[in-house]
Coordinates of C-alpha atoms in Angstrom, one line a residue:
X1 CA 32.2 9.9 90.1
X2 CA 33.1 13.5 89.0
X3 CA 31.9 12.9 85.5
X4 CA 28.6 11.6 86.9
X5 CA 28.2 14.8 88.9
X6 CA 28.8 16.9 85.8
X7 CA 26.3 14.9 83.8
X8 CA 23.7 15.2 86.6
X9 CA 24.4 19.0 86.8
X10 CA 23.9 19.4 83.0
X11 CA 20.7 17.3 83.1
X12 CA 19.3 19.5 85.9
X13 CA 20.3 22.7 84.1
X14 CA 18.6 21.4 80.9
X15 CA 15.5 20.4 82.7
X16 CA 15.3 23.8 84.5
X17 CA 15.8 25.6 81.1
X18 CA 13.0 23.7 79.5
X19 CA 10.6 24.4 82.4
X20 CA 11.6 28.1 82.4
X21 CA 11.1 28.4 78.6
X22 CA 7.7 26.7 78.9
X23 CA 6.5 28.9 81.7
X24 CA 7.7 32.1 80.0
X25 CA 6.2 31.0 76.7
X26 CA 2.9 30.3 78.3
X27 CA 2.9 33.6 80.1
X28 CA 3.6 35.5 76.9
X29 CA 0.7 33.7 75.1
X30 CA -1.7 34.6 77.9
X31 CA -0.4 38.2 78.0
X32 CA -0.9 38.5 74.2
X33 CA -4.4 37.1 74.4
X34 CA -5.3 39.5 77.2
X35 CA -3.9 42.5 75.3
X36 CA -5.7 41.4 72.1
X37 CA -9.0 41.0 73.8
X38 CA -9.1 43.9 76.4
X39 CA -6.4 46.5 75.6
X40 CA -6.0 46.7 71.9
X41 CA -7.5 49.7 70.1
X42 CA -9.1 49.5 66.6
X43 CA -6.5 48.7 64.0
X44 CA -3.7 48.0 66.4
X45 CA -1.6 44.9 66.4
X46 CA -0.8 43.3 69.8
X47 CA 2.8 44.5 69.5
X48 CA 1.6 48.1 68.8
X49 CA -0.8 48.0 71.7
X50 CA 2.0 46.8 74.0
X51 CA 4.3 49.6 72.8
X52 CA 1.5 52.1 73.3
X53 CA 0.8 50.8 76.8
X54 CA 4.4 51.0 77.7
X55 CA 4.6 54.6 76.4
X56 CA 1.5 55.6 78.4
X57 CA 2.9 54.0 81.5
X58 CA 6.1 55.9 81.1
X59 CA 4.2 59.2 80.6
X60 CA 2.2 58.5 83.7
X61 CA 5.3 57.8 85.7
X62 CA 7.0 61.0 84.4
X63 CA 3.9 63.1 85.2
X64 CA 3.8 61.6 88.7
X65 CA 7.5 62.3 89.3
X66 CA 6.9 65.9 88.1
X67 CA 4.0 66.4 90.5
X68 CA 6.0 65.0 93.4
X69 CA 8.9 67.4 92.7
X70 CA 6.4 70.3 92.5
X71 CA 4.8 69.2 95.8
X72 CA 8.2 68.9 97.5
X73 CA 9.1 72.4 96.3
X74 CA 5.9 73.9 97.7
X75 CA 6.5 72.1 101.0
X76 CA 10.0 73.5 101.2
X77 CA 8.8 77.0 100.5
X78 CA 6.2 76.8 103.2
X79 CA 8.7 75.4 105.7
X80 CA 11.2 78.1 104.8
X81 CA 8.6 80.9 105.0
X82 CA 7.9 79.9 108.6
X83 CA 11.6 80.5 109.6

């Protein structure tokens, strides 16, 4: 009975892995087609466009964080000035 449970567990794990790989593979294909059709610039490969988009996103995030720090500093100065 213990061996049967192990076999069942392995079968479930194998099935899950196949479903997961299929879903991830399908998602990546859709993502690549979307980038190719809508986000790629002239002469870029899909991989280059993804790398550029990731860089741009990081730059936006860093700029936002910088603006938030500056805003917080201004707020602190205003609060401290009132004391």
